[in-house]
Amino acid sequence: MRIEHVESFILHVPVTGNQIADSTHSISHWGVVGARITGEGGLMGYGFTGTHAHLPSDQLIARCIDTCLAPLLIGQQAQDTERLWLRLARHPALQWVGRAGITTLAHAAVDVALWDLKAKSQSMPLWQLLGGAVREQVRAYNTDIGWLSLSDEALLRGAQQAVDEGFTGIKIKVGSTVERDLQRLRAVRRAIGDQITLAIDGNGKWDLSETLRFCRAAEDCDVFWFEEPLWYDAVQAHAQLARATRIPLALGEQLYSVDAFAQFIGQQALAWLQPDVTRMAGLTDVLRVIELAAAHRLPVAPHAGDMSQVHQHLNFSRTACTALEYIPWIRACFEEPIEVVDGHYRRPEQPGASTTPTPQAWTRYRQPTS
Ligand code: MG
C-alpha cells in the first residue's frame, strides 16, 4: 500500500486529579504527539509518542514529523516497516542531528502509525500480526495510585482500592527522602499484605549512597523491583547497586537505543527491562530489545508512555513481556481503549494497534502543531 499523506497531530489530555508528581516531574496533562499516515484507498494509521504536554517542544516533534520524516515516506510501501525504519533512522542528515531525543520521538510516532496501518490493512489486531497470542490474559500493575504527590492517607486508600478491584500488583513512587519513603513503603506493604507485588520507582532522583541506604532498609519489604533508582544512563552505578542489594533493578523508559540496553545487560545491572515504543524509535526497535531480553532470559515490563494502548499487543504476543503498567489517563481518547478487568488486560480485537483517536478526543484535546 503506497503512502499518500503524513500529518502530525497533538492532543493534551488531563491526568488523574488534574496534577500528579514523582521525584522529578510534575504534570497536569499528558501529551499525545502523533502521526496520521494515509495509504492509497484512504486507510489511515495512527501512532504517537508521549510527552509532558509542553506545547513548544511538542511542536518541535510535530514539525520533525511533517518536514523531515514525511518527505521520506510519501510514495513508499507502508508495509515495509523494517526498511522504512532504516530509511528514517539511518538518513545521514537526520542521524547527524539526533540519534536520540526529538528525532527519535518523532520516529516513534511514525513507526507505530505504520504498524497500525499494516495491521489494519490485513484486518487483524497488532498482536495477531506479531505472531499471535502467547497468553490469554496480561497481568496489569497499577501505577496511578502511587504518586509522590499523594498524601499518605490517599496513597494507602488508593493501594487498598486497587487490590479490591483485583490488581495483583501496584507500584509506588519514591525519591523524596529516604525516611519518608521507607515509612510509606512499609505502610503500603502492611495495608496490602504479602500476596500483592509491590514495585517502587525513583525516577532517577537519588545518588548511589542515598539509594544504598534506602535499599538496605527496604529489603524486608519484598520489593518486586526498584525502577530507575539512579540517573538513567549511569551503567556502572547501576551495576554497583545491583551487586550490593537483593532488590531487583528495572529501567528503560529513558533509553533510546538497543545499544543502551545491551550495556546495562552486559554489566548485569538489570533484572527487568522496560523499553517504550514512544521513547525508542517505535515498535520496530522495541522488538529488538525484547529479542535481546529473551536471549538473556530477562523479563520485560514495557514502560507505558503510550499508556499501554500499543504495548498491550506486545504483552499478548511476546513470551518475555510478563507484566504491563496501568495508567488510565488517555484511554477515553481511543476507539478501542485499554480495558483492565480483575487486574488483567482484555485482549484488543479491533484491527490495528489500538491507536485510532475518537472524533471527540480530536475535538476536545487537539492543539496547534505550529
Ligand atoms: Mg518509571
Short mmCIF file of C-alpha atoms and ligand atoms in Angstrom, two decimals:
data_model
loop_
_atom_site.label_atom_id
_atom_site.label_comp_id
_atom_site.label_asym_id
_atom_site.label_seq_id
_atom_site.Cartn_x
_atom_site.Cartn_y
_atom_site.Cartn_z
CA MET A 1 0.00 0.00 0.00
CA ARG A 2 1.50 3.26 -1.16
CA ILE A 3 1.80 6.05 1.43
CA GLU A 4 -0.05 9.14 0.22
CA HIS A 5 -0.09 11.50 3.16
CA VAL A 6 1.66 12.01 6.54
CA GLU A 7 0.44 14.57 9.04
CA SER A 8 1.27 15.32 12.67
CA PHE A 9 -1.21 15.95 15.48
CA ILE A 10 -1.01 16.98 19.15
CA LEU A 11 -3.50 16.13 21.92
CA HIS A 12 -3.16 17.35 25.52
CA VAL A 13 -5.16 15.19 27.94
CA PRO A 14 -5.65 15.90 31.68
CA VAL A 15 -4.12 13.42 34.15
CA THR A 16 -5.99 11.86 37.10
CA GLY A 17 -6.89 14.57 39.62
CA ASN A 18 -5.51 17.20 37.22
CA GLN A 19 -2.00 17.11 38.72
CA ILE A 20 0.49 14.36 39.65
CA ALA A 21 4.16 14.31 40.62
CA ASP A 22 7.02 11.87 41.02
CA SER A 23 10.52 12.72 42.28
CA THR A 24 11.47 14.67 39.16
CA HIS A 25 8.32 15.54 37.19
CA SER A 26 5.08 17.36 37.97
CA ILE A 27 2.45 17.43 35.24
CA SER A 28 -1.18 18.34 34.66
CA HIS A 29 -1.62 16.84 31.16
CA TRP A 30 -0.19 14.00 29.09
CA GLY A 31 0.91 14.87 25.57
CA VAL A 32 -0.16 12.57 22.75
CA VAL A 33 2.02 13.77 19.88
CA GLY A 34 1.39 11.70 16.83
CA ALA A 35 1.40 10.97 13.14
CA ARG A 36 -1.55 10.10 10.91
CA ILE A 37 -0.44 8.22 7.82
CA THR A 38 -2.87 7.79 4.94
CA GLY A 39 -2.36 4.96 2.48
CA GLU A 40 -3.79 4.62 -1.02
CA GLY A 41 -7.51 3.90 -0.78
CA GLY A 42 -7.80 6.19 2.26
CA LEU A 43 -6.93 3.76 5.07
CA MET A 44 -5.34 5.64 8.00
CA GLY A 45 -2.73 4.55 10.52
CA TYR A 46 -2.12 6.38 13.80
CA GLY A 47 0.91 6.35 16.07
CA PHE A 48 2.07 8.63 18.84
CA THR A 49 4.76 9.39 21.35
CA GLY A 50 4.14 10.53 24.94
CA THR A 51 5.19 13.87 26.40
CA HIS A 52 4.60 16.22 29.32
CA ALA A 53 2.30 18.33 27.17
CA HIS A 54 4.78 21.16 26.80
CA LEU A 55 3.47 22.73 23.61
CA PRO A 56 6.71 24.31 22.32
CA SER A 57 8.61 21.00 22.46
CA ASP A 58 5.58 19.04 21.23
CA GLN A 59 5.52 21.35 18.21
CA LEU A 60 9.19 20.56 17.52
CA ILE A 61 8.28 16.85 17.37
CA ALA A 62 5.31 17.63 15.12
CA ARG A 63 7.50 19.71 12.84
CA CYS A 64 10.06 16.91 12.63
CA ILE A 65 7.27 14.54 11.52
CA ASP A 66 5.87 16.97 8.94
CA THR A 67 9.04 18.39 7.45
CA CYS A 68 11.79 15.77 8.00
CA LEU A 69 10.10 12.35 8.08
CA ALA A 70 7.01 12.80 5.87
CA PRO A 71 9.00 13.52 2.66
CA LEU A 72 10.97 10.27 3.22
CA LEU A 73 7.73 8.27 3.46
CA ILE A 74 5.45 9.65 0.74
CA GLY A 75 5.25 7.19 -2.17
CA GLN A 76 6.85 4.32 -0.17
CA GLN A 77 5.17 0.97 0.58
CA ALA A 78 3.59 1.24 4.06
CA GLN A 79 4.01 -2.47 4.91
CA ASP A 80 7.82 -2.28 4.61
CA THR A 81 8.22 -1.40 8.29
CA GLU A 82 11.81 -2.65 8.68
CA ARG A 83 13.06 -0.97 5.50
CA LEU A 84 11.29 2.28 6.32
CA TRP A 85 12.66 2.19 9.86
CA LEU A 86 16.19 2.08 8.43
CA ARG A 87 15.35 4.77 5.87
CA LEU A 88 14.40 7.17 8.67
CA ALA A 89 16.86 6.11 11.40
CA ARG A 90 19.88 5.98 9.11
CA HIS A 91 19.14 9.03 6.98
CA PRO A 92 22.58 10.71 7.08
CA ALA A 93 21.40 14.28 7.76
CA LEU A 94 18.87 13.24 10.44
CA GLN A 95 21.28 10.82 12.10
CA TRP A 96 23.79 13.67 12.27
CA VAL A 97 21.49 15.94 14.29
CA GLY A 98 19.87 13.38 16.56
CA ARG A 99 20.16 9.69 17.38
CA ALA A 100 18.09 10.42 20.49
CA GLY A 101 15.53 12.98 21.60
CA ILE A 102 13.06 14.82 19.40
CA THR A 103 14.02 12.97 16.20
CA THR A 104 13.55 9.62 17.94
CA LEU A 105 10.20 10.59 19.46
CA ALA A 106 9.01 11.72 16.03
CA HIS A 107 10.24 8.46 14.52
CA ALA A 108 8.40 6.54 17.26
CA ALA A 109 5.07 8.11 16.26
CA VAL A 110 5.61 7.38 12.57
CA ASP A 111 6.80 3.80 13.11
CA VAL A 112 3.79 2.90 15.26
CA ALA A 113 1.47 4.53 12.68
CA LEU A 114 2.98 2.28 10.00
CA TRP A 115 2.40 -0.82 12.14
CA ASP A 116 -1.19 0.33 12.80
CA LEU A 117 -1.74 0.77 9.07
CA LYS A 118 -0.17 -2.60 8.30
CA ALA A 119 -2.36 -4.41 10.84
CA LYS A 120 -5.50 -2.61 9.65
CA SER A 121 -4.71 -3.45 6.02
CA GLN A 122 -4.62 -7.13 7.00
CA SER A 123 -7.78 -6.77 9.15
CA MET A 124 -6.08 -8.05 12.28
CA PRO A 125 -5.16 -6.65 15.68
CA LEU A 126 -1.46 -5.91 16.03
CA TRP A 127 -0.83 -8.83 18.42
CA GLN A 128 -2.04 -11.20 15.72
CA LEU A 129 0.19 -9.59 13.09
CA LEU A 130 3.11 -10.02 15.52
CA GLY A 131 2.66 -13.78 15.57
CA GLY A 132 -0.46 -14.42 17.64
CA ALA A 133 -1.24 -14.56 21.33
CA VAL A 134 1.01 -16.45 23.74
CA ARG A 135 -1.27 -15.83 26.70
CA GLU A 136 -4.99 -15.41 27.32
CA GLN A 137 -4.60 -12.50 29.72
CA VAL A 138 -1.96 -9.96 30.64
CA ARG A 139 -1.31 -9.05 34.26
CA ALA A 140 -1.63 -5.32 34.89
CA TYR A 141 0.06 -3.45 37.70
CA ASN A 142 -1.37 -0.14 38.84
CA THR A 143 0.94 2.90 38.89
CA ASP A 144 -1.78 5.55 39.09
CA ILE A 145 -2.31 5.01 42.84
CA GLY A 146 1.31 5.60 43.80
CA TRP A 147 2.29 9.20 43.01
CA LEU A 148 4.66 11.03 45.30
CA SER A 149 2.27 13.98 45.34
CA LEU A 150 -0.41 11.92 47.14
CA SER A 151 -0.83 12.27 50.89
CA ASP A 152 -0.04 9.18 52.96
CA GLU A 153 -3.77 8.64 53.51
CA ALA A 154 -4.59 8.91 49.80
CA LEU A 155 -1.73 6.55 48.94
CA LEU A 156 -2.98 3.87 51.33
CA ARG A 157 -6.58 4.35 50.23
CA GLY A 158 -5.61 4.02 46.56
CA ALA A 159 -3.46 0.95 47.16
CA GLN A 160 -6.27 -0.77 49.01
CA GLN A 161 -8.79 0.20 46.34
CA ALA A 162 -6.56 -1.21 43.59
CA VAL A 163 -6.33 -4.52 45.44
CA ASP A 164 -10.10 -4.53 45.95
CA GLU A 165 -10.52 -4.01 42.19
CA GLY A 166 -8.46 -7.13 41.51
CA PHE A 167 -4.98 -5.78 40.83
CA THR A 168 -2.29 -8.21 41.99
CA GLY A 169 0.48 -5.67 41.53
CA ILE A 170 1.00 -1.98 42.29
CA LYS A 171 3.87 0.48 42.02
CA ILE A 172 4.57 3.47 44.22
CA LYS A 173 6.94 6.37 43.71
CA VAL A 174 9.96 7.08 45.92
CA GLY A 175 12.71 9.68 45.70
CA SER A 176 11.67 12.26 48.28
CA THR A 177 13.60 11.49 51.49
CA VAL A 178 14.80 8.04 52.49
CA GLU A 179 12.93 8.21 55.81
CA ARG A 180 9.58 9.36 54.34
CA ASP A 181 9.68 6.86 51.50
CA LEU A 182 10.57 3.97 53.80
CA GLN A 183 7.68 4.84 56.05
CA ARG A 184 5.27 4.98 53.08
CA LEU A 185 6.61 1.74 51.61
CA ARG A 186 6.19 -0.12 54.91
CA ALA A 187 2.69 1.29 55.42
CA VAL A 188 1.62 0.19 51.94
CA ARG A 189 3.11 -3.29 52.40
CA ARG A 190 1.22 -3.66 55.69
CA ALA A 191 -2.02 -2.48 54.06
CA ILE A 192 -1.93 -4.78 51.02
CA GLY A 193 -0.47 -7.91 52.65
CA ASP A 194 2.22 -10.16 51.26
CA GLN A 195 0.36 -11.61 48.25
CA ILE A 196 0.46 -8.43 46.13
CA THR A 197 3.60 -7.49 44.18
CA LEU A 198 4.85 -4.06 45.20
CA ALA A 199 7.32 -2.23 42.95
CA ILE A 200 8.92 1.16 43.58
CA ASP A 201 10.11 3.85 41.15
CA GLY A 202 12.72 6.52 41.95
CA ASN A 203 12.73 8.33 38.57
CA GLY A 204 16.50 8.74 38.75
CA LYS A 205 16.50 11.18 41.65
CA TRP A 206 18.89 9.74 44.23
CA ASP A 207 22.65 9.22 44.12
CA LEU A 208 24.29 5.88 44.86
CA SER A 209 24.94 6.40 48.56
CA GLU A 210 21.38 7.56 49.29
CA THR A 211 19.97 4.69 47.24
CA LEU A 212 22.13 2.14 49.05
CA ARG A 213 20.94 3.48 52.41
CA PHE A 214 17.32 3.13 51.25
CA CYS A 215 17.79 -0.35 49.78
CA ARG A 216 19.43 -1.77 52.91
CA ALA A 217 16.44 -0.67 55.00
CA ALA A 218 13.83 -1.69 52.37
CA GLU A 219 14.98 -5.27 51.77
CA ASP A 220 12.48 -6.69 54.25
CA CYS A 221 9.52 -5.19 52.31
CA ASP A 222 9.63 -7.74 49.45
CA VAL A 223 10.09 -5.09 46.74
CA PHE A 224 9.24 -6.57 43.32
CA TRP A 225 11.62 -4.17 41.55
CA PHE A 226 13.27 -0.81 42.09
CA GLU A 227 12.79 1.20 38.88
CA GLU A 228 15.22 3.95 37.83
CA PRO A 229 16.95 4.04 41.23
CA LEU A 230 19.77 6.21 39.81
CA TRP A 231 20.44 8.56 36.90
CA TYR A 232 19.10 6.88 33.75
CA ASP A 233 22.38 6.48 31.85
CA ALA A 234 24.64 5.52 34.77
CA VAL A 235 25.51 1.95 33.79
CA GLN A 236 28.38 1.42 36.24
CA ALA A 237 26.49 2.86 39.21
CA HIS A 238 23.51 0.58 38.50
CA ALA A 239 25.87 -2.41 38.25
CA GLN A 240 27.39 -1.45 41.60
CA LEU A 241 23.94 -1.12 43.17
CA ALA A 242 22.80 -4.44 41.69
CA ARG A 243 25.75 -6.17 43.35
CA ALA A 244 25.00 -4.50 46.69
CA THR A 245 21.25 -5.14 47.06
CA ARG A 246 18.88 -8.09 46.81
CA ILE A 247 16.17 -5.81 45.36
CA PRO A 248 15.85 -6.44 41.59
CA LEU A 249 16.56 -3.35 39.45
CA ALA A 250 14.45 -2.20 36.48
CA LEU A 251 15.00 0.53 33.91
CA GLY A 252 14.45 1.54 30.31
CA GLU A 253 11.89 4.31 29.94
CA GLN A 254 14.65 6.86 29.23
CA LEU A 255 16.82 4.65 26.98
CA TYR A 256 16.74 5.43 23.27
CA SER A 257 18.71 2.56 21.75
CA VAL A 258 19.23 -1.19 21.73
CA ASP A 259 22.91 -0.48 22.46
CA ALA A 260 21.98 1.26 25.71
CA PHE A 261 20.03 -1.82 26.88
CA ALA A 262 22.92 -4.05 25.80
CA GLN A 263 25.32 -2.05 28.00
CA PHE A 264 23.15 -2.49 31.11
CA ILE A 265 22.70 -6.20 30.38
CA GLY A 266 26.43 -6.61 29.75
CA GLN A 267 27.16 -5.20 33.22
CA GLN A 268 24.46 -7.39 34.83
CA ALA A 269 22.87 -4.20 36.11
CA LEU A 270 19.20 -5.06 35.41
CA ALA A 271 16.71 -7.74 36.40
CA TRP A 272 13.85 -6.21 34.35
CA LEU A 273 13.89 -4.35 31.02
CA GLN A 274 11.41 -1.55 30.41
CA PRO A 275 11.61 -0.36 26.79
CA ASP A 276 8.95 2.00 25.49
CA VAL A 277 7.68 2.30 21.90
CA THR A 278 7.19 6.04 22.46
CA ARG A 279 10.77 6.62 23.66
CA MET A 280 12.75 4.39 21.31
CA ALA A 281 12.23 4.70 17.58
CA GLY A 282 8.93 2.86 17.69
CA LEU A 283 7.76 -0.72 17.84
CA THR A 284 10.38 -1.89 15.32
CA ASP A 285 13.22 -1.01 17.69
CA VAL A 286 11.47 -2.21 20.86
CA LEU A 287 11.02 -5.63 19.23
CA ARG A 288 14.83 -5.82 19.03
CA VAL A 289 15.12 -5.12 22.78
CA ILE A 290 12.56 -7.83 23.51
CA GLU A 291 14.62 -10.31 21.45
CA LEU A 292 17.72 -9.22 23.37
CA ALA A 293 15.90 -9.74 26.67
CA ALA A 294 14.66 -13.17 25.58
CA ALA A 295 18.20 -14.19 24.61
CA HIS A 296 19.36 -13.29 28.13
CA ARG A 297 16.30 -14.84 29.83
CA LEU A 298 15.35 -11.45 31.24
CA PRO A 299 11.71 -10.41 31.70
CA VAL A 300 10.27 -7.30 30.05
CA ALA A 301 7.71 -4.93 31.57
CA PRO A 302 7.23 -2.20 28.94
CA HIS A 303 7.06 1.37 30.22
CA ALA A 304 3.75 2.93 29.29
CA GLY A 305 4.44 6.23 27.55
CA ASP A 306 1.55 5.13 25.31
CA MET A 307 -0.49 4.29 28.42
CA SER A 308 -0.33 0.71 27.13
CA GLN A 309 -2.56 1.20 24.05
CA VAL A 310 0.24 -0.27 21.90
CA HIS A 311 2.25 -2.20 24.49
CA GLN A 312 -0.68 -4.46 25.34
CA HIS A 313 -0.20 -6.04 21.91
CA LEU A 314 3.41 -6.85 22.81
CA ASN A 315 2.44 -8.39 26.13
CA PHE A 316 -0.12 -10.60 24.41
CA SER A 317 2.29 -11.74 21.69
CA ARG A 318 5.73 -11.92 23.31
CA THR A 319 6.66 -14.50 25.97
CA ALA A 320 9.29 -12.21 27.54
CA CYS A 321 6.71 -9.46 28.28
CA THR A 322 5.25 -10.66 31.57
CA ALA A 323 3.82 -7.54 33.23
CA LEU A 324 2.28 -4.31 32.00
CA GLU A 325 1.78 -0.92 33.59
CA TYR A 326 -1.71 0.54 34.03
CA ILE A 327 -2.32 4.29 33.96
CA PRO A 328 -5.75 5.21 32.55
CA TRP A 329 -5.24 8.89 31.67
CA ILE A 330 -5.77 8.75 27.91
CA ARG A 331 -7.86 5.63 27.49
CA ALA A 332 -11.04 7.58 26.70
CA CYS A 333 -9.30 9.09 23.65
CA PHE A 334 -9.30 5.91 21.57
CA GLU A 335 -11.79 3.93 19.51
CA GLU A 336 -10.67 0.78 21.35
CA PRO A 337 -9.36 1.87 24.76
CA ILE A 338 -7.30 -0.40 27.02
CA GLU A 339 -9.57 -2.37 29.30
CA VAL A 340 -8.46 -3.90 32.58
CA VAL A 341 -10.83 -6.24 34.40
CA ASP A 342 -9.88 -8.02 37.64
CA GLY A 343 -6.32 -6.75 37.29
CA HIS A 344 -5.82 -8.14 33.78
CA TYR A 345 -5.83 -6.58 30.33
CA ARG A 346 -8.60 -7.70 27.99
CA ARG A 347 -7.26 -8.63 24.59
CA PRO A 348 -7.98 -5.97 21.95
CA GLU A 349 -9.87 -7.35 18.97
CA GLN A 350 -10.20 -4.48 16.50
CA PRO A 351 -7.76 -4.34 13.55
CA GLY A 352 -4.71 -2.15 14.18
CA ALA A 353 -2.58 -1.02 17.11
CA SER A 354 -5.42 0.48 19.23
CA THR A 355 -4.15 3.97 18.39
CA THR A 356 -7.09 5.47 16.47
CA PRO A 357 -8.37 8.55 18.33
CA THR A 358 -12.10 9.17 18.69
CA PRO A 359 -13.63 12.21 16.96
CA GLN A 360 -14.46 13.54 20.45
CA ALA A 361 -10.80 13.40 21.57
CA TRP A 362 -9.83 15.07 18.32
CA THR A 363 -12.21 17.94 19.02
CA ARG A 364 -11.65 18.25 22.73
CA TYR A 365 -7.88 17.89 23.18
CA ARG A 366 -6.29 18.93 19.88
CA GLN A 367 -3.56 21.57 19.97
CA PRO A 368 -2.00 23.54 17.11
CA THR A 369 1.00 21.76 15.57
CA SER A 370 2.71 25.04 14.69
MG MG B 1 9.05 4.89 35.76
#
